[in-house]
């Protein structure tokens, strides 16, 4: 337990595409955090840390970082297939844990993490569903809680990335779990969060390869749709894409008995409208990070403040149980995509 308002000493693990962003936030933009350690198996990533971060202790082996007694919390930004075991190892070493989504690609692994976490109720463990910290998503959540749209019963939500001609996500497909576990898992979490955390009862998913044939060997698609039924007559419709021409277009809509809220329907980069011979338009956010930069920062600030204040479990963030449910639903979508059948969830 961290006493009072002492700084939380953090070790970041994984310094890839997203890990570098988290590391810079924790080092320079999160009051109360001290980024004291960083871990990557790759020398060029450790060299980046040496040059960019304020003198963290550098490890190439995760076990050595866990043995560092002057680390209070670990920040896992590693491949999704490693998350479950790394969370368990962190808790056993007495560290608080922030872990990027998804909790695991495998439901049994999720259950193992939850069972293990029960043994450490004083340690905080949360999964990085950062949309919960995006100001617009948060405002929608608060308006629903205030009863502004009556009883919410339907969410439509999409995660759509700009087309990537470099093929990063095709190489990433081997460890990402596929489009539903990698992308739609965010929309699933948003839907459950906005609808009052219902349990799913049935899903149906379908997909297409519009541009990236390399995904076929992973059983993955570059465009996917899914419908999810929840208990209590609640519903969600999802779309995920890797092939958008205009940018990262992530948005959601929640419909209630007395109104609806749309969140981020225009993926504008800023408030400038361009009027020219092509019409009237905005430039778009290019990547998930352009769209959710603040959300990543605010989730880090919330985690650190909660650890300082001794707030148990996940605070405003997603709990391990929320993350397990998201994996359960996304995994069923993957099965539905493979079999062409609806999947009933017990
Ligand atoms: P990446 O492949 O760029 O980075 C992975 C990092 O893990 C690399 O630094 C690699 O060296 C390191 N690594 C690999 N094995 C390791 C080990 N045994 N111990 C320590 N480090 C190890 O992947 P990316 O895009 O940064 O994604 C990482 C995680 O973040 C994934 O789980 C992904 O789902 C999640 N993510 C979440 C996003 C969000 O919107 N919240 C967006 C992008 C990624």
Coordinates of C-alpha atoms and ligand atoms in Angstrom, one line a residue:
X1 CA 0.0 0.0 0.0
X2 CA 1.3 3.5 -0.9
X3 CA 1.0 5.8 2.1
X4 CA -0.7 9.2 1.7
X5 CA 0.2 11.1 -1.4
X6 CA 3.6 9.6 -2.0
X7 CA 4.6 9.2 -5.7
X8 CA 3.6 6.0 -7.3
X9 CA 6.7 4.3 -8.7
X10 CA 5.9 2.7 -12.0
X11 CA 7.6 0.3 -14.4
X12 CA 6.4 0.2 -18.0
X13 CA 6.6 -3.1 -19.8
X14 CA 6.6 -3.1 -23.6
X15 CA 7.9 0.0 -25.6
X16 CA 6.3 -0.6 -29.0
X17 CA 3.7 1.5 -30.9
X18 CA 1.6 2.3 -27.8
X19 CA 4.1 1.6 -24.9
X20 CA 6.2 4.6 -25.9
X21 CA 3.1 6.9 -25.6
X22 CA 2.2 5.5 -22.2
X23 CA 5.8 5.9 -21.1
X24 CA 6.0 9.5 -22.1
X25 CA 2.6 10.3 -20.4
X26 CA 3.8 8.6 -17.1
X27 CA 7.2 10.3 -17.2
X28 CA 6.0 13.8 -17.9
X29 CA 2.3 14.3 -17.7
X30 CA 0.9 12.4 -14.8
X31 CA 1.1 14.2 -11.4
X32 CA 2.0 11.7 -8.7
X33 CA 3.7 9.2 -11.0
X34 CA 7.4 8.5 -11.2
X35 CA 8.4 6.3 -14.1
X36 CA 11.3 4.5 -12.5
X37 CA 11.7 1.4 -14.7
X38 CA 11.1 0.2 -18.2
X39 CA 11.3 -3.2 -19.8
X40 CA 11.7 -4.4 -23.4
X41 CA 13.4 -7.4 -24.9
X42 CA 14.6 -5.2 -27.8
X43 CA 17.8 -3.1 -27.5
X44 CA 16.5 -0.4 -29.9
X45 CA 13.5 0.1 -27.6
X46 CA 15.7 0.3 -24.5
X47 CA 17.9 2.8 -26.4
X48 CA 14.8 4.9 -27.1
X49 CA 14.0 4.8 -23.3
X50 CA 17.5 5.8 -22.4
X51 CA 17.3 8.8 -24.7
X52 CA 13.7 9.9 -24.0
X53 CA 12.8 9.1 -20.5
X54 CA 14.1 10.5 -17.2
X55 CA 16.7 7.8 -16.4
X56 CA 14.5 4.8 -15.7
X57 CA 16.2 1.5 -14.7
X58 CA 16.1 -0.6 -17.9
X59 CA 15.4 -4.3 -18.0
X60 CA 15.3 -6.8 -20.8
X61 CA 13.6 -9.4 -18.7
X62 CA 10.2 -8.8 -17.1
X63 CA 11.1 -11.1 -14.1
X64 CA 13.9 -8.7 -13.2
X65 CA 11.6 -5.7 -13.3
X66 CA 9.2 -7.5 -11.0
X67 CA 12.1 -8.2 -8.6
X68 CA 12.8 -4.5 -8.3
X69 CA 11.5 -3.6 -4.9
X70 CA 11.3 0.1 -5.8
X71 CA 8.5 -0.5 -8.3
X72 CA 5.0 -0.1 -6.9
X73 CA 3.0 -0.7 -10.1
X74 CA 3.6 -2.2 -13.5
X75 CA 2.1 -0.8 -16.8
X76 CA 1.8 -3.6 -19.3
X77 CA 1.7 -2.6 -23.0
X78 CA 2.9 -6.0 -24.3
X79 CA 1.4 -8.3 -27.0
X80 CA -2.2 -9.4 -26.0
X81 CA -1.2 -13.1 -25.8
X82 CA 1.1 -12.3 -22.8
X83 CA -1.2 -10.2 -20.7
X84 CA -2.8 -12.8 -18.5
X85 CA 0.4 -14.4 -17.2
X86 CA 2.1 -11.1 -16.8
X87 CA -0.8 -9.8 -14.7
X88 CA -0.7 -12.9 -12.5
X89 CA 3.1 -12.5 -12.1
X90 CA 2.8 -8.8 -11.2
X91 CA 0.1 -9.5 -8.5
X92 CA 2.3 -12.3 -7.0
X93 CA 5.2 -9.8 -6.9
X94 CA 3.0 -7.4 -4.9
X95 CA 2.6 -4.8 -7.7
X96 CA -0.5 -2.9 -8.7
X97 CA -1.3 -3.5 -12.4
X98 CA -2.5 -1.5 -15.3
X99 CA -2.7 -3.7 -18.4
X100 CA -3.7 -2.7 -22.0
X101 CA -6.7 -4.4 -23.5
X102 CA -7.7 -7.1 -24.0
X103 CA -7.3 -8.9 -20.7
X104 CA -6.6 -12.1 -22.6
X105 CA -7.6 -13.7 -25.9
X106 CA -8.6 -16.8 -24.0
X107 CA -11.6 -17.0 -21.7
X108 CA -10.0 -19.6 -19.4
X109 CA -7.0 -17.4 -19.0
X110 CA -9.3 -14.5 -18.0
X111 CA -10.9 -16.6 -15.4
X112 CA -7.5 -17.6 -14.0
X113 CA -6.5 -14.0 -13.7
X114 CA -9.8 -13.1 -11.8
X115 CA -9.3 -16.1 -9.4
X116 CA -5.7 -15.0 -8.7
X117 CA -6.7 -11.3 -8.2
X118 CA -9.2 -12.4 -5.5
X119 CA -6.2 -13.2 -3.4
X120 CA -4.8 -9.7 -3.6
X121 CA -7.7 -7.3 -2.8
X122 CA -5.4 -4.6 -1.7
X123 CA -3.8 -4.4 -5.2
X124 CA -5.3 -2.4 -8.0
X125 CA -5.8 -4.2 -11.3
X126 CA -7.4 -2.5 -14.3
X127 CA -7.6 -3.0 -18.0
X128 CA -7.1 -0.1 -20.4
X129 CA -10.5 0.5 -22.0
X130 CA -9.5 4.1 -22.3
X131 CA -12.7 5.3 -23.9
X132 CA -14.3 5.4 -20.4
X133 CA -11.9 8.4 -19.8
X134 CA -12.6 10.2 -23.1
X135 CA -14.4 13.4 -22.1
X136 CA -17.2 12.9 -24.7
X137 CA -17.8 9.3 -23.8
X138 CA -17.7 10.3 -20.1
X139 CA -20.2 13.1 -20.7
X140 CA -22.6 10.6 -22.4
X141 CA -22.2 8.2 -19.5
X142 CA -23.1 11.0 -17.0
X143 CA -26.1 12.1 -19.0
X144 CA -27.4 8.6 -19.1
X145 CA -26.9 8.3 -15.4
X146 CA -28.9 11.6 -15.0
X147 CA -31.8 9.9 -16.9
X148 CA -31.6 12.3 -19.9
X149 CA -32.5 9.6 -22.5
X150 CA -34.8 7.5 -20.3
X151 CA -33.8 3.8 -20.2
X152 CA -31.0 3.1 -22.7
X153 CA -31.5 -0.1 -24.6
X154 CA -29.5 0.0 -27.8
X155 CA -25.9 0.9 -28.7
X156 CA -24.5 1.2 -32.2
X157 CA -20.7 1.5 -32.1
X158 CA -17.8 1.3 -34.4
X159 CA -14.0 1.2 -34.5
X160 CA -12.7 2.0 -37.9
X161 CA -9.0 2.5 -38.7
X162 CA -7.5 4.3 -41.6
X163 CA -6.3 1.9 -44.2
X164 CA -2.7 0.9 -43.4
X165 CA -0.7 0.4 -46.6
X166 CA 2.4 -0.6 -44.5
X167 CA 0.6 -3.8 -43.4
X168 CA 1.4 -3.3 -39.6
X169 CA -1.9 -4.9 -38.5
X170 CA -1.5 -7.8 -40.9
X171 CA 1.8 -8.7 -39.2
X172 CA 0.1 -7.9 -35.8
X173 CA -2.8 -10.3 -36.7
X174 CA -0.8 -13.3 -35.4
X175 CA -1.0 -12.0 -31.8
X176 CA -4.0 -9.6 -31.9
X177 CA -6.7 -12.3 -31.7
X178 CA -8.4 -10.9 -34.8
X179 CA -10.6 -7.8 -35.5
X180 CA -13.3 -8.5 -32.9
X181 CA -10.9 -9.2 -30.0
X182 CA -8.6 -6.4 -31.1
X183 CA -11.0 -3.6 -32.1
X184 CA -14.6 -4.5 -31.3
X185 CA -13.6 -5.4 -27.8
X186 CA -13.5 -1.6 -27.1
X187 CA -17.1 -1.1 -28.5
X188 CA -18.3 -4.1 -26.4
X189 CA -16.9 -2.5 -23.3
X190 CA -18.5 0.8 -24.2
X191 CA -21.9 -0.8 -24.9
X192 CA -21.9 -2.7 -21.6
X193 CA -20.7 0.4 -19.7
X194 CA -23.5 2.6 -21.2
X195 CA -26.2 0.0 -20.9
X196 CA -25.6 -0.8 -17.2
X197 CA -23.2 -3.8 -17.5
X198 CA -25.6 -6.4 -18.9
X199 CA -24.6 -9.9 -19.7
X200 CA -24.6 -11.1 -23.3
X201 CA -26.9 -13.9 -24.3
X202 CA -26.3 -14.3 -28.1
X203 CA -24.0 -12.9 -30.9
X204 CA -23.9 -13.2 -34.6
X205 CA -20.9 -11.9 -36.6
X206 CA -19.8 -11.7 -40.3
X207 CA -16.9 -10.3 -42.1
X208 CA -15.2 -9.5 -45.4
X209 CA -11.7 -9.0 -46.7
X210 CA -11.9 -5.8 -48.7
X211 CA -8.2 -5.1 -49.2
X212 CA -5.8 -7.2 -47.1
X213 CA -5.6 -10.8 -48.4
X214 CA -2.7 -11.5 -46.0
X215 CA -5.3 -11.7 -43.2
X216 CA -6.7 -15.0 -44.6
X217 CA -4.0 -17.2 -43.1
X218 CA -4.9 -15.8 -39.6
X219 CA -8.6 -16.5 -40.1
X220 CA -9.1 -12.7 -39.8
X221 CA -11.0 -10.1 -41.9
X222 CA -10.4 -6.3 -42.4
X223 CA -14.1 -5.4 -42.1
X224 CA -16.4 -7.1 -39.6
X225 CA -20.0 -6.6 -38.3
X226 CA -21.7 -8.1 -35.3
X227 CA -25.0 -8.0 -33.4
X228 CA -25.1 -8.8 -29.7
X229 CA -28.2 -9.5 -27.6
X230 CA -28.0 -8.8 -23.9
X231 CA -30.2 -9.9 -21.0
X232 CA -33.1 -7.6 -20.3
X233 CA -33.9 -6.9 -23.9
X234 CA -30.8 -4.8 -24.6
X235 CA -29.0 -4.8 -27.9
X236 CA -25.8 -3.7 -29.6
X237 CA -24.6 -3.4 -33.2
X238 CA -20.9 -3.2 -34.0
X239 CA -18.8 -2.4 -37.0
X240 CA -15.0 -2.7 -37.2
X241 CA -12.8 -1.8 -40.1
X242 CA -9.1 -1.5 -41.0
X243 CA -9.7 0.1 -44.4
X244 CA -11.2 3.5 -44.1
X245 CA -10.0 6.1 -46.6
X246 CA -10.6 9.2 -44.4
X247 CA -8.9 8.4 -41.1
X248 CA -9.7 6.8 -37.7
X249 CA -13.5 7.0 -37.4
X250 CA -14.5 5.7 -34.0
X251 CA -18.0 6.7 -32.9
X252 CA -20.9 5.4 -30.9
X253 CA -24.6 6.0 -30.4
X254 CA -26.8 5.1 -27.5
X255 CA -30.6 5.0 -27.9
X256 CA -33.0 5.2 -25.0
X257 CA -36.7 5.3 -24.4
X258 CA -36.7 9.2 -24.2
X259 CA -33.8 10.2 -26.4
X260 CA -30.5 9.3 -28.0
X261 CA -26.9 10.4 -27.7
X262 CA -24.3 10.3 -30.5
X263 CA -20.7 10.4 -29.5
X264 CA -18.1 11.6 -32.0
X265 CA -20.0 11.0 -35.2
X266 CA -17.9 13.5 -37.1
X267 CA -14.3 12.3 -36.6
X268 CA -13.0 15.9 -37.0
X269 CA -9.3 16.6 -36.3
X270 CA -10.2 20.1 -35.0
X271 CA -12.8 22.8 -35.4
X272 CA -11.7 24.1 -38.8
X273 CA -14.1 23.6 -41.6
X274 CA -12.7 23.8 -45.2
X275 CA -15.0 25.4 -47.8
X276 CA -13.8 24.9 -51.3
X277 CA -14.8 23.4 -54.7
X278 CA -15.0 20.0 -53.1
X279 CA -17.6 21.1 -50.7
X280 CA -17.5 21.7 -46.9
X281 CA -15.5 19.4 -44.8
X282 CA -13.2 18.7 -41.8
X283 CA -9.9 17.0 -41.7
X284 CA -10.1 13.7 -39.7
X285 CA -8.2 12.1 -36.9
X286 CA -5.6 9.9 -38.6
X287 CA -5.1 7.3 -35.9
X288 CA -6.6 6.0 -32.6
X289 CA -4.0 7.9 -30.8
X290 CA -5.0 11.2 -32.4
X291 CA -8.5 10.5 -31.4
X292 CA -7.9 9.3 -27.9
X293 CA -4.7 11.1 -26.8
X294 CA -6.5 12.7 -23.9
X295 CA -8.3 9.5 -22.9
X296 CA -4.9 7.7 -22.5
X297 CA -3.6 10.6 -20.4
X298 CA -6.7 10.8 -18.2
X299 CA -6.8 7.0 -17.6
X300 CA -3.2 7.2 -16.4
X301 CA -3.9 10.1 -14.1
X302 CA -7.0 8.3 -12.6
X303 CA -5.0 5.1 -12.0
X304 CA -2.2 7.0 -10.2
X305 CA -4.6 9.1 -8.1
X306 CA -6.6 6.1 -7.1
X307 CA -3.5 4.1 -6.0
X308 CA -2.4 7.1 -4.0
X309 CA -5.8 7.4 -2.4
X310 CA -6.1 3.7 -1.8
X311 CA -9.2 3.3 -4.0
X312 CA -9.7 -0.4 -4.4
X313 CA -9.9 -2.3 -7.7
X314 CA -10.5 -0.3 -10.8
X315 CA -12.1 3.0 -9.8
X316 CA -13.7 4.5 -12.9
X317 CA -11.8 2.1 -15.2
X318 CA -12.8 -1.3 -16.4
X319 CA -12.6 -4.1 -13.8
X320 CA -11.1 -7.5 -14.6
X321 CA -14.7 -8.8 -14.6
X322 CA -15.7 -6.2 -17.3
X323 CA -12.7 -7.2 -19.3
X324 CA -13.5 -10.9 -19.0
X325 CA -17.0 -10.2 -20.3
X326 CA -15.6 -8.3 -23.2
X327 CA -13.3 -11.2 -24.1
X328 CA -16.2 -13.7 -23.7
X329 CA -18.3 -11.7 -26.2
X330 CA -15.5 -11.0 -28.7
X331 CA -14.4 -14.6 -28.7
X332 CA -18.0 -15.7 -29.4
X333 CA -18.0 -13.2 -32.4
X334 CA -14.8 -14.8 -33.7
X335 CA -16.5 -18.3 -33.5
X336 CA -19.6 -16.9 -35.2
X337 CA -17.4 -15.5 -38.0
X338 CA -15.7 -18.9 -38.4
X339 CA -18.8 -21.0 -38.4
X340 CA -21.4 -18.7 -39.9
X341 CA -23.7 -19.5 -37.0
X342 CA -25.1 -17.4 -34.2
X343 CA -23.5 -18.2 -30.8
X344 CA -25.6 -18.6 -27.7
X345 CA -23.7 -17.6 -24.5
X346 CA -24.5 -19.5 -21.4
Ligands
LIG1 P1 3.8 -3.5 -30.4 O1 4.0 -4.8 -31.0 O2 4.1 -2.3 -31.1 O3 4.5 -3.5 -29.0 C1 4.6 -4.6 -28.1 C2 5.8 -4.4 -27.2 O4 5.9 -5.5 -26.3 C3 7.2 -4.2 -27.8 O5 7.8 -3.2 -27.2 C4 7.9 -5.5 -27.5 O6 9.3 -5.4 -27.5 C5 7.3 -5.8 -26.2 N1 7.4 -7.2 -25.7 C6 7.2 -8.3 -26.4 N2 7.4 -9.4 -25.6 C7 7.8 -8.9 -24.4 C8 8.1 -9.6 -23.2 N3 8.1 -10.9 -23.0 N4 8.3 -8.8 -22.1 C9 8.3 -7.4 -22.2 N5 8.0 -6.8 -23.4 C10 7.8 -7.6 -24.4 O7 2.2 -3.5 -30.0 P2 1.3 -2.3 -29.6 O8 0.5 -1.8 -30.7 O9 2.0 -1.3 -28.8 O10 0.2 -3.1 -28.6 C11 0.5 -3.5 -27.3 C12 -0.7 -3.8 -26.6 O11 -1.5 -2.5 -26.5 C13 -1.6 -4.8 -27.2 O12 -2.2 -5.6 -26.2 C14 -2.8 -4.0 -27.9 O13 -4.0 -4.7 -27.9 C15 -2.8 -2.8 -27.0 N6 -3.3 -1.6 -27.7 C16 -4.3 -0.9 -27.2 C17 -4.8 0.2 -27.9 C18 -6.0 0.9 -27.3 O14 -6.7 1.6 -28.1 N7 -6.2 0.9 -26.0 C19 -4.3 0.6 -29.2 C20 -3.1 -0.1 -29.6 C21 -2.7 -1.2 -28.9

